[in-house]
Amino acid sequence: MPKVGVFPVFNNKFKIEIASEMTDIAEMESFSVAIDGKVEEWSPFEEEGWTKRLMTGKSLTISLKGKRCVGDKGNDYIAGLAFKTGQDCNGKMQWEFPSGATLDVPCVISVTNPGGGDSTAVDGLEFDIMSNGKPTFTPAPAA
């Protein structure tokens, strides 16, 4: 049954595919989402100077920030991509919404911060999940 109402942000869950298994990423603290719509514009005579538009494409970037947790399978996997390039950075991520719906995203994983900070701080881990093709949205199970 789909959940309804309002939820705290921590009810969102993010998993990364490792060896064909969806795996949690420990110690993530925040995320942000950016959807980039590709819009084509034109101004036909019949619109008398007004612009018409059509959404012709999309891309998705999910930025996650948290702590580096050595020994956690998901966290170690992401951190291990920091200095890799090419197809080694391709993968699949799953976002489970508080409602129970999911978004499976073929992606490129770009580690933007593999650690660092003050001497008394906990090491950070920050990365972007960037869509690499069309995601698959699965609605929450019906009641």
Coordinates of C-alpha atoms in Angstrom, one line a residue:
M1 CA 0.0 0.0 0.0
P2 CA 1.5 3.4 -0.9
K3 CA 2.2 5.7 2.0
V4 CA 0.6 9.1 2.0
G5 CA 1.2 12.3 3.9
V6 CA 4.4 14.2 4.6
F7 CA 7.7 12.5 5.5
P8 CA 11.1 13.4 6.8
V9 CA 13.9 13.5 4.2
F10 CA 15.6 10.5 5.8
N11 CA 12.8 8.3 4.5
N12 CA 14.4 8.5 1.1
K13 CA 16.7 5.5 0.4
F14 CA 19.5 5.3 -2.1
K15 CA 21.2 2.1 -3.2
I16 CA 24.0 1.4 -5.7
E17 CA 24.3 -1.8 -7.8
I18 CA 27.4 -3.8 -6.9
A19 CA 27.9 -7.2 -8.6
S20 CA 24.2 -7.3 -9.6
E21 CA 23.0 -6.6 -6.0
M22 CA 21.4 -3.3 -4.9
T23 CA 23.4 -2.2 -1.9
D24 CA 22.8 0.6 0.7
I25 CA 25.4 3.4 1.0
A26 CA 26.0 4.0 4.7
E27 CA 26.4 7.4 6.4
M28 CA 24.8 9.7 3.8
E29 CA 23.5 12.9 5.3
S30 CA 21.9 15.0 2.6
F31 CA 21.0 15.0 -1.1
S32 CA 19.8 17.4 -3.7
V33 CA 18.2 16.7 -7.1
A34 CA 18.6 18.7 -10.3
I35 CA 16.5 17.9 -13.4
D36 CA 17.8 19.5 -16.6
G37 CA 15.0 19.8 -19.2
K38 CA 16.1 20.2 -22.8
V39 CA 13.6 22.6 -24.4
E40 CA 13.4 23.5 -28.1
E41 CA 11.9 26.8 -29.1
W42 CA 10.5 28.2 -32.3
S43 CA 8.4 31.2 -33.4
P44 CA 5.9 30.3 -36.2
F45 CA 4.1 33.1 -38.1
E46 CA 0.7 32.1 -36.7
E47 CA 1.8 32.8 -33.1
E48 CA 2.4 36.4 -34.1
G49 CA 5.8 36.7 -32.4
W50 CA 5.1 34.5 -29.4
T51 CA 7.5 31.6 -28.8
K52 CA 6.3 27.9 -28.8
R53 CA 8.3 25.3 -26.8
L54 CA 8.6 21.5 -26.5
M55 CA 10.4 19.5 -23.9
T56 CA 12.6 17.3 -26.0
G57 CA 14.9 15.7 -23.4
K58 CA 15.8 15.4 -19.7
S59 CA 18.8 14.6 -17.5
L60 CA 18.9 14.0 -13.8
T61 CA 21.7 14.6 -11.3
I62 CA 21.4 13.5 -7.6
S63 CA 24.1 14.9 -5.4
L64 CA 24.8 13.0 -2.1
K65 CA 26.9 14.1 0.8
G66 CA 27.9 12.2 3.9
K67 CA 30.7 10.6 5.8
R68 CA 33.4 8.2 4.6
C69 CA 32.6 4.9 6.2
V70 CA 35.5 2.4 5.6
G71 CA 34.3 -1.1 5.6
D72 CA 30.7 -0.4 4.4
K73 CA 30.3 -2.1 1.0
G74 CA 28.4 0.7 -0.6
N75 CA 30.5 3.5 0.8
D76 CA 33.7 1.7 -0.1
Y77 CA 32.5 1.1 -3.7
I78 CA 31.6 4.8 -4.2
A79 CA 34.9 6.0 -2.7
G80 CA 36.8 3.5 -4.9
L81 CA 35.6 5.3 -8.0
A82 CA 37.3 8.6 -7.0
F83 CA 40.3 8.2 -9.4
K84 CA 38.7 5.9 -12.0
T85 CA 37.5 7.1 -15.5
G86 CA 35.5 5.8 -18.4
Q87 CA 33.1 2.9 -18.1
D88 CA 34.5 2.0 -14.7
C89 CA 32.4 4.9 -13.4
N90 CA 29.1 3.6 -15.0
G91 CA 26.6 1.9 -12.8
K92 CA 23.0 1.7 -11.6
M93 CA 21.4 3.5 -8.7
Q94 CA 18.0 3.1 -7.1
W95 CA 16.1 5.8 -5.3
E96 CA 13.2 4.6 -3.1
F97 CA 10.8 7.3 -2.3
P98 CA 8.9 7.5 1.1
S99 CA 5.7 6.4 -0.8
G100 CA 7.3 3.1 -1.8
A101 CA 7.8 4.2 -5.5
T102 CA 11.3 3.6 -6.9
L103 CA 13.4 5.2 -9.6
D104 CA 16.1 3.0 -11.2
V105 CA 18.7 5.1 -12.9
P106 CA 21.5 3.9 -15.2
C107 CA 24.2 6.4 -14.3
V108 CA 27.7 7.8 -14.2
I109 CA 29.0 8.1 -10.7
S110 CA 31.3 11.2 -10.2
V111 CA 33.0 11.4 -6.8
T112 CA 33.4 15.1 -6.1
N113 CA 35.0 14.9 -2.7
P114 CA 36.7 11.7 -1.4
G115 CA 37.6 13.1 2.0
G116 CA 39.2 15.9 3.9
G117 CA 38.4 18.6 6.4
D118 CA 39.6 19.8 9.8
S119 CA 41.8 17.5 11.8
T120 CA 38.9 17.0 14.3
A121 CA 36.2 16.4 11.7
V122 CA 35.0 13.1 10.3
D123 CA 36.1 12.4 6.7
G124 CA 33.5 13.3 4.2
L125 CA 32.3 11.5 1.0
E126 CA 30.4 13.5 -1.7
F127 CA 29.4 12.3 -5.2
D128 CA 27.0 13.0 -8.0
I129 CA 24.8 10.3 -9.6
M130 CA 24.3 11.5 -13.2
S131 CA 21.7 9.8 -15.4
N132 CA 23.1 7.9 -18.3
G133 CA 20.0 7.1 -20.3
K134 CA 16.3 6.8 -19.4
P135 CA 15.5 6.0 -15.8
T136 CA 12.6 3.6 -14.9
F137 CA 10.0 4.8 -12.5
T138 CA 7.9 2.2 -10.7
P139 CA 4.9 3.5 -8.8
A140 CA 4.3 2.5 -5.2
P141 CA 2.3 -0.7 -4.8
A142 CA -1.4 -0.2 -4.9
A143 CA -3.5 -0.7 -1.7

